[in-house]
Tab-separated table of N, CA and C in Angstrom:
chain	number	residue	atom	x	y	z
Z	1	UNK	N	120.038	97.905	88.546
Z	1	UNK	CA	120.794	96.642	87.976
Z	1	UNK	C	120.671	95.437	88.934
Z	2	UNK	N	120.804	95.888	90.365
Z	2	UNK	CA	120.821	94.816	91.312
Z	2	UNK	C	119.215	94.218	91.625
Z	3	UNK	N	118.160	95.065	91.331
Z	3	UNK	CA	116.867	94.791	91.439
Z	3	UNK	C	116.446	93.587	90.382
Z	4	UNK	N	117.160	94.018	88.973
Z	4	UNK	CA	116.910	92.943	87.945
Z	4	UNK	C	117.716	91.721	88.010
Z	5	UNK	N	118.858	91.895	88.768
Z	5	UNK	CA	119.645	90.578	88.798
Z	5	UNK	C	118.908	89.589	90.031
Z	6	UNK	N	118.220	90.430	90.843
Z	6	UNK	CA	117.525	89.674	92.024
Z	6	UNK	C	116.277	89.077	91.622
Z	7	UNK	N	115.560	89.953	90.917
Z	7	UNK	CA	114.427	89.475	90.006
Z	7	UNK	C	114.629	88.066	89.238
Z	8	UNK	N	115.666	88.071	88.339
Z	8	UNK	CA	116.119	87.112	87.687
Z	8	UNK	C	116.335	85.643	88.667
Z	9	UNK	N	117.309	86.145	89.517
Z	9	UNK	CA	117.550	84.960	90.441
Z	9	UNK	C	116.398	84.167	91.325
Z	10	UNK	N	115.333	85.245	91.690
Z	10	UNK	CA	114.155	84.725	92.186
Z	10	UNK	C	113.310	83.943	91.229
Z	11	UNK	N	113.198	84.176	90.248
Z	11	UNK	CA	112.387	83.669	89.100
Z	11	UNK	C	113.019	82.301	88.845
Z	12	UNK	N	114.063	82.395	88.573
Z	12	UNK	CA	114.817	81.026	88.434
Z	12	UNK	C	114.648	79.916	89.331
Z	13	UNK	N	114.828	80.560	90.863
Z	13	UNK	CA	114.383	79.742	91.903
Z	13	UNK	C	113.059	79.307	92.125
Z	14	UNK	N	111.933	80.016	91.433
Z	14	UNK	CA	110.786	79.494	91.776
Z	14	UNK	C	110.512	78.438	90.608
Z	15	UNK	N	111.000	78.628	89.456
Z	15	UNK	CA	110.857	77.620	88.339
Z	15	UNK	C	111.620	76.512	88.684
Z	16	UNK	N	112.715	76.507	89.313
Z	16	UNK	CA	113.444	75.153	90.026
Z	16	UNK	C	112.566	74.510	90.954
Z	17	UNK	N	111.767	75.356	91.800
Z	17	UNK	CA	111.110	74.713	92.815
Z	17	UNK	C	109.860	74.107	92.135
Z	18	UNK	N	109.244	74.589	91.143
Z	18	UNK	CA	108.135	73.669	90.147
Z	18	UNK	C	108.527	72.860	89.563
Z	19	UNK	N	109.606	72.723	89.234
Z	19	UNK	CA	110.519	71.576	88.550
Z	19	UNK	C	110.804	70.183	89.432
Z	20	UNK	N	110.891	70.799	90.651
Z	20	UNK	CA	111.240	70.059	91.801
Z	20	UNK	C	110.236	69.140	92.294
Z	21	UNK	N	109.038	69.082	91.728
Z	21	UNK	CA	107.925	68.636	92.186
Z	21	UNK	C	106.706	69.458	92.774
Z	22	UNK	N	107.114	70.725	93.006
Z	22	UNK	CA	106.022	71.792	93.484
Z	22	UNK	C	105.468	72.423	92.345
Z	23	UNK	N	104.245	71.819	91.862
Z	23	UNK	CA	103.475	72.215	90.824
Z	23	UNK	C	102.790	73.495	90.878
Z	24	UNK	N	102.883	74.564	89.947
Z	24	UNK	CA	102.426	75.868	90.269
Z	24	UNK	C	100.891	75.682	89.372
Z	25	UNK	N	99.716	76.127	90.011
Z	25	UNK	CA	98.497	75.773	89.423
Z	25	UNK	C	98.325	77.038	88.338
Z	26	UNK	N	97.685	76.554	87.470
Z	26	UNK	CA	97.064	77.791	85.947
Z	26	UNK	C	96.029	78.407	86.440
Z	27	UNK	N	96.058	79.818	85.902
Z	27	UNK	CA	94.871	80.533	86.271
Z	27	UNK	C	93.454	79.815	86.059
Z	28	UNK	N	93.354	78.869	85.148
Z	28	UNK	CA	92.331	78.219	84.475
Z	28	UNK	C	91.480	77.232	85.502
Z	29	UNK	N	92.475	77.026	86.650
Z	29	UNK	CA	91.987	76.171	87.764
Z	29	UNK	C	90.994	77.048	88.569
Z	30	UNK	N	91.257	78.256	88.491
Z	30	UNK	CA	90.233	78.990	89.393
Z	30	UNK	C	88.722	78.934	88.745
Z	31	UNK	N	88.518	78.060	87.692
Z	31	UNK	CA	87.014	77.934	87.367
Z	31	UNK	C	86.384	79.039	86.630
Z	32	UNK	N	87.054	80.204	86.279
Z	32	UNK	CA	86.036	81.193	85.896
Z	32	UNK	C	86.576	81.631	84.393
Z	33	UNK	N	85.735	81.671	83.332
Z	33	UNK	CA	86.126	81.917	81.951
Z	33	UNK	C	86.243	83.402	81.921
Z	34	UNK	N	85.890	83.927	82.597
Z	34	UNK	CA	85.611	85.408	82.422
Z	34	UNK	C	86.299	86.231	83.571
Z	35	UNK	N	87.757	86.025	83.588
Z	35	UNK	CA	88.489	86.628	84.328
Z	35	UNK	C	89.416	87.643	83.670
Z	36	UNK	N	89.957	88.514	84.445
Z	36	UNK	CA	90.859	89.532	84.021
Z	36	UNK	C	92.105	89.170	84.420
Z	37	UNK	N	93.084	89.080	84.026
Z	37	UNK	CA	94.496	88.741	84.383
Z	37	UNK	C	95.429	90.090	84.112
Z	38	UNK	N	96.217	89.862	85.180
Z	38	UNK	CA	97.282	91.333	85.189
Z	38	UNK	C	98.765	90.490	85.445
Z	39	UNK	N	99.509	90.857	85.029
Z	39	UNK	CA	101.177	90.508	85.324
Z	39	UNK	C	101.806	91.255	85.692
Z	40	UNK	N	102.572	91.163	86.850
Z	40	UNK	CA	103.556	92.099	87.732
Z	40	UNK	C	104.925	91.863	87.264
Z	41	UNK	N	105.970	92.301	87.835
Z	41	UNK	CA	107.242	92.183	87.841
Z	41	UNK	C	107.611	90.542	87.796
Z	42	UNK	N	106.963	89.973	88.804
Z	42	UNK	CA	107.266	88.422	88.898
Z	42	UNK	C	106.168	87.590	89.550
Z	43	UNK	N	104.894	88.440	89.544
Z	43	UNK	CA	104.020	87.983	90.258
Z	43	UNK	C	102.576	88.294	88.904
Z	44	UNK	N	101.632	87.205	89.230
Z	44	UNK	CA	100.422	87.453	88.431
Z	44	UNK	C	99.151	87.495	89.323
Z	45	UNK	N	98.060	87.974	88.819
Z	45	UNK	CA	96.860	88.398	89.455
Z	45	UNK	C	95.674	88.146	88.545
Z	46	UNK	N	94.682	87.777	89.059
Z	46	UNK	CA	93.550	87.586	88.290
Z	46	UNK	C	92.341	88.049	89.088
Z	47	UNK	N	91.321	88.836	88.479
Z	47	UNK	CA	90.232	88.988	88.879
Z	47	UNK	C	89.104	88.246	88.310
Z	48	UNK	N	88.422	87.352	89.256
Z	48	UNK	CA	87.204	86.649	88.671
Z	48	UNK	C	85.975	87.441	88.678
Z	49	UNK	N	85.047	87.117	88.001
Z	49	UNK	CA	83.908	87.785	87.396
Z	49	UNK	C	83.121	88.022	88.699
Z	50	UNK	N	83.191	87.552	89.862
Z	50	UNK	CA	82.616	87.637	91.050
Z	50	UNK	C	83.308	88.918	91.890
Z	51	UNK	N	84.504	89.477	91.463
Z	51	UNK	CA	85.365	90.476	91.912
Z	51	UNK	C	86.213	90.197	92.776
Z	52	UNK	N	86.425	88.868	92.974
Z	52	UNK	CA	87.513	88.237	94.027
Z	52	UNK	C	88.766	88.340	93.302
Z	53	UNK	N	89.616	88.802	94.123
Z	53	UNK	CA	91.156	88.991	93.496
Z	53	UNK	C	91.978	87.907	93.922
Z	54	UNK	N	92.916	87.478	93.024
Z	54	UNK	CA	93.543	86.174	93.391
Z	54	UNK	C	94.954	86.417	92.885
Z	55	UNK	N	96.170	86.027	93.650
Z	55	UNK	CA	97.694	86.342	93.165
Z	55	UNK	C	98.450	85.199	93.529
Z	56	UNK	N	99.673	84.990	92.821
Z	56	UNK	CA	100.539	84.176	93.035
Z	56	UNK	C	101.935	84.704	92.368
Z	57	UNK	N	103.002	84.330	92.868
Z	57	UNK	CA	104.140	84.447	92.282
Z	57	UNK	C	105.483	84.530	93.168
Z	58	UNK	N	106.458	85.478	92.839
Z	58	UNK	CA	107.834	85.130	93.689
Z	58	UNK	C	107.421	85.736	95.016
Z	59	UNK	N	106.796	87.082	95.174
Z	59	UNK	CA	106.375	87.532	96.350
Z	59	UNK	C	107.655	87.786	97.194
Z	60	UNK	N	108.574	88.385	97.051
Z	60	UNK	CA	109.728	88.576	97.668
Z	60	UNK	C	109.525	89.807	98.570
Z	61	UNK	N	108.669	90.861	98.123
Z	61	UNK	CA	108.405	92.205	98.893
Z	61	UNK	C	107.108	91.955	99.467
Z	62	UNK	N	106.503	90.763	99.638
Z	62	UNK	CA	105.091	90.742	99.893
Z	62	UNK	C	103.952	91.546	98.618
Z	63	UNK	N	104.536	91.351	97.663
Z	63	UNK	CA	103.789	91.728	96.368
Z	63	UNK	C	102.504	91.228	96.208
Z	64	UNK	N	102.417	90.039	96.581
Z	64	UNK	CA	101.208	88.937	96.262
Z	64	UNK	C	100.146	89.745	97.295
Z	65	UNK	N	100.628	89.918	98.210
Z	65	UNK	CA	99.448	90.591	99.070
Z	65	UNK	C	98.597	89.567	100.292
Z	66	UNK	N	99.363	88.278	100.248
Z	66	UNK	CA	98.841	87.373	101.436
Z	66	UNK	C	99.331	87.523	102.907
Z	67	UNK	N	100.367	88.567	102.948
Z	67	UNK	CA	100.938	88.870	104.243
Z	67	UNK	C	102.264	87.885	104.638
Z	68	UNK	N	102.778	87.308	103.453
Z	68	UNK	CA	104.158	86.458	103.487
Z	68	UNK	C	104.917	87.183	102.513
Z	69	UNK	N	106.401	87.012	102.695
Z	69	UNK	CA	107.241	87.279	101.666
Z	69	UNK	C	107.788	85.941	100.907
Z	70	UNK	N	107.072	84.926	101.009
Z	70	UNK	CA	107.777	83.675	100.309
Z	70	UNK	C	106.985	83.628	99.046
Z	71	UNK	N	107.548	82.689	98.285
Z	71	UNK	CA	106.763	82.248	97.105
Z	71	UNK	C	105.388	81.488	97.010
Z	72	UNK	N	104.618	82.015	96.338
Z	72	UNK	CA	103.303	81.579	96.296
Z	72	UNK	C	102.766	80.840	94.987
Z	73	UNK	N	102.702	79.715	94.983
Z	73	UNK	CA	102.912	78.666	93.768
Z	73	UNK	C	101.550	78.333	93.143
Z	74	UNK	N	100.530	78.522	94.177
Z	74	UNK	CA	98.869	78.459	93.896
Z	74	UNK	C	98.257	79.622	94.099
Z	75	UNK	N	97.265	79.814	93.267
Z	75	UNK	CA	96.473	81.154	93.542
Z	75	UNK	C	95.854	81.432	94.880
Z	76	UNK	N	96.120	82.655	95.582
Z	76	UNK	CA	95.504	82.642	96.992
Z	76	UNK	C	94.433	84.070	96.785
Z	77	UNK	N	93.580	83.811	97.645
Z	77	UNK	CA	92.556	84.865	97.518
Z	77	UNK	C	93.188	86.217	98.310
Z	78	UNK	N	93.070	87.214	97.687
Z	78	UNK	CA	93.747	88.346	98.426
Z	78	UNK	C	92.454	89.263	98.946
Z	79	UNK	N	91.434	89.594	98.170
Z	79	UNK	CA	90.390	90.748	98.663
Z	79	UNK	C	89.093	90.384	97.713
Z	80	UNK	N	87.954	90.785	98.156
Z	80	UNK	CA	86.671	90.825	97.554
Z	80	UNK	C	86.504	92.356	96.702
Z	81	UNK	N	85.517	92.385	95.731
Z	81	UNK	CA	85.124	93.578	95.107
Z	81	UNK	C	86.121	94.336	94.197
Z	82	UNK	N	87.251	93.762	93.800
Z	82	UNK	CA	87.991	94.329	92.921
Z	82	UNK	C	87.588	94.458	91.545
Z	83	UNK	N	88.061	95.642	90.885
Z	83	UNK	CA	87.785	95.786	89.475
Z	83	UNK	C	88.835	96.296	88.887
Z	84	UNK	N	89.825	96.518	89.399
Z	84	UNK	CA	91.328	96.368	88.734
Z	84	UNK	C	92.711	96.328	89.729
Z	85	UNK	N	93.609	95.867	89.078
Z	85	UNK	CA	94.763	95.682	89.709
Z	85	UNK	C	95.996	95.587	88.858
Z	86	UNK	N	97.123	96.233	89.459
Z	86	UNK	CA	98.239	96.694	88.806
Z	86	UNK	C	99.485	96.605	89.697
Z	87	UNK	N	100.587	95.814	89.189
Z	87	UNK	CA	101.702	95.229	90.121
Z	87	UNK	C	103.198	95.856	89.300
Z	88	UNK	N	103.993	96.137	90.021
Z	88	UNK	CA	105.351	96.383	89.573
Z	88	UNK	C	106.286	96.462	90.456
Z	89	UNK	N	107.176	95.744	90.394
Z	89	UNK	CA	108.511	95.276	90.967
Z	89	UNK	C	108.175	94.958	92.751
Z	90	UNK	N	107.935	96.236	93.205
Z	90	UNK	CA	107.953	95.897	94.525
Z	90	UNK	C	106.700	96.274	95.486
Z	91	UNK	N	105.568	96.430	94.398
Z	91	UNK	CA	104.298	96.914	95.107
Z	91	UNK	C	103.139	96.354	94.413
Z	92	UNK	N	102.088	96.444	94.685
Z	92	UNK	CA	100.676	95.918	93.819
Z	92	UNK	C	99.795	97.385	94.628
Z	93	UNK	N	98.636	97.369	93.693
Z	93	UNK	CA	97.735	98.335	94.039
Z	93	UNK	C	96.210	97.854	93.231
Z	94	UNK	N	95.175	98.029	94.034
Z	94	UNK	CA	93.833	97.350	93.516
Z	94	UNK	C	92.760	98.291	93.724
Z	95	UNK	N	91.989	98.580	92.753
Z	95	UNK	CA	91.024	99.459	93.115
Z	95	UNK	C	89.494	98.410	93.251
Z	96	UNK	N	88.913	98.740	94.302
Z	96	UNK	CA	87.526	97.903	94.582
Z	96	UNK	C	86.256	98.860	93.874
Z	97	UNK	N	85.266	98.180	93.947
Z	97	UNK	CA	84.048	98.738	93.409
Z	97	UNK	C	83.640	99.667	94.175
Z	98	UNK	N	83.916	99.908	95.671
Z	98	UNK	CA	83.472	101.206	96.080
Z	98	UNK	C	84.224	102.255	95.975
Z	99	UNK	N	85.362	102.273	95.152
Z	99	UNK	CA	86.457	103.277	94.495
Z	99	UNK	C	87.557	103.351	95.633
Z	100	UNK	N	87.797	102.496	96.604
Z	100	UNK	CA	88.675	102.644	97.520
Z	100	UNK	C	89.887	102.052	96.625
Z	101	UNK	N	91.093	102.537	97.010
Z	101	UNK	CA	92.300	101.911	96.520
Z	101	UNK	C	93.086	101.434	97.777
Z	102	UNK	N	93.735	100.009	97.427
Z	102	UNK	CA	94.215	99.142	98.354
Z	102	UNK	C	95.865	98.985	97.923
Z	103	UNK	N	96.563	99.064	98.738
Z	103	UNK	CA	98.086	98.862	98.290
Z	103	UNK	C	98.683	97.654	98.987
Z	104	UNK	N	99.832	97.073	98.660
Z	104	UNK	CA	100.688	96.287	99.437
Z	104	UNK	C	101.804	96.081	98.673
Z	105	UNK	N	102.866	95.466	99.332
Z	105	UNK	CA	104.228	95.118	99.121
Z	105	UNK	C	105.459	96.260	99.792
Z	106	UNK	N	106.212	96.676	99.200
Z	106	UNK	CA	107.380	97.454	99.715
Z	106	UNK	C	107.270	98.909	99.649
Z	107	UNK	N	105.961	99.732	99.807
Z	107	UNK	CA	105.766	100.876	99.833
Z	107	UNK	C	106.256	101.644	98.545
């Protein structure tokens, strides 16, 4: 219950920041019409056709994977060579073309 309440509070904070003049960037701004989109608990990820993985969202536990725990309102590049990505609540995992599994967040 605490995690759900925290997620709701964080989501409201992100939306409030967006409406206060910090505009989030839509996935289409990445300029690729052949993207794979995956939504997690409070983050969103895109794998572009070149295999680059991009993410943005609340990022409270480092779930976006950019090395911070602050909200990411514009897509940031996370890694290259991705074929799939999955995120839920406190962690994210991605599989690369070479078969390796990468993970980040709150373990």
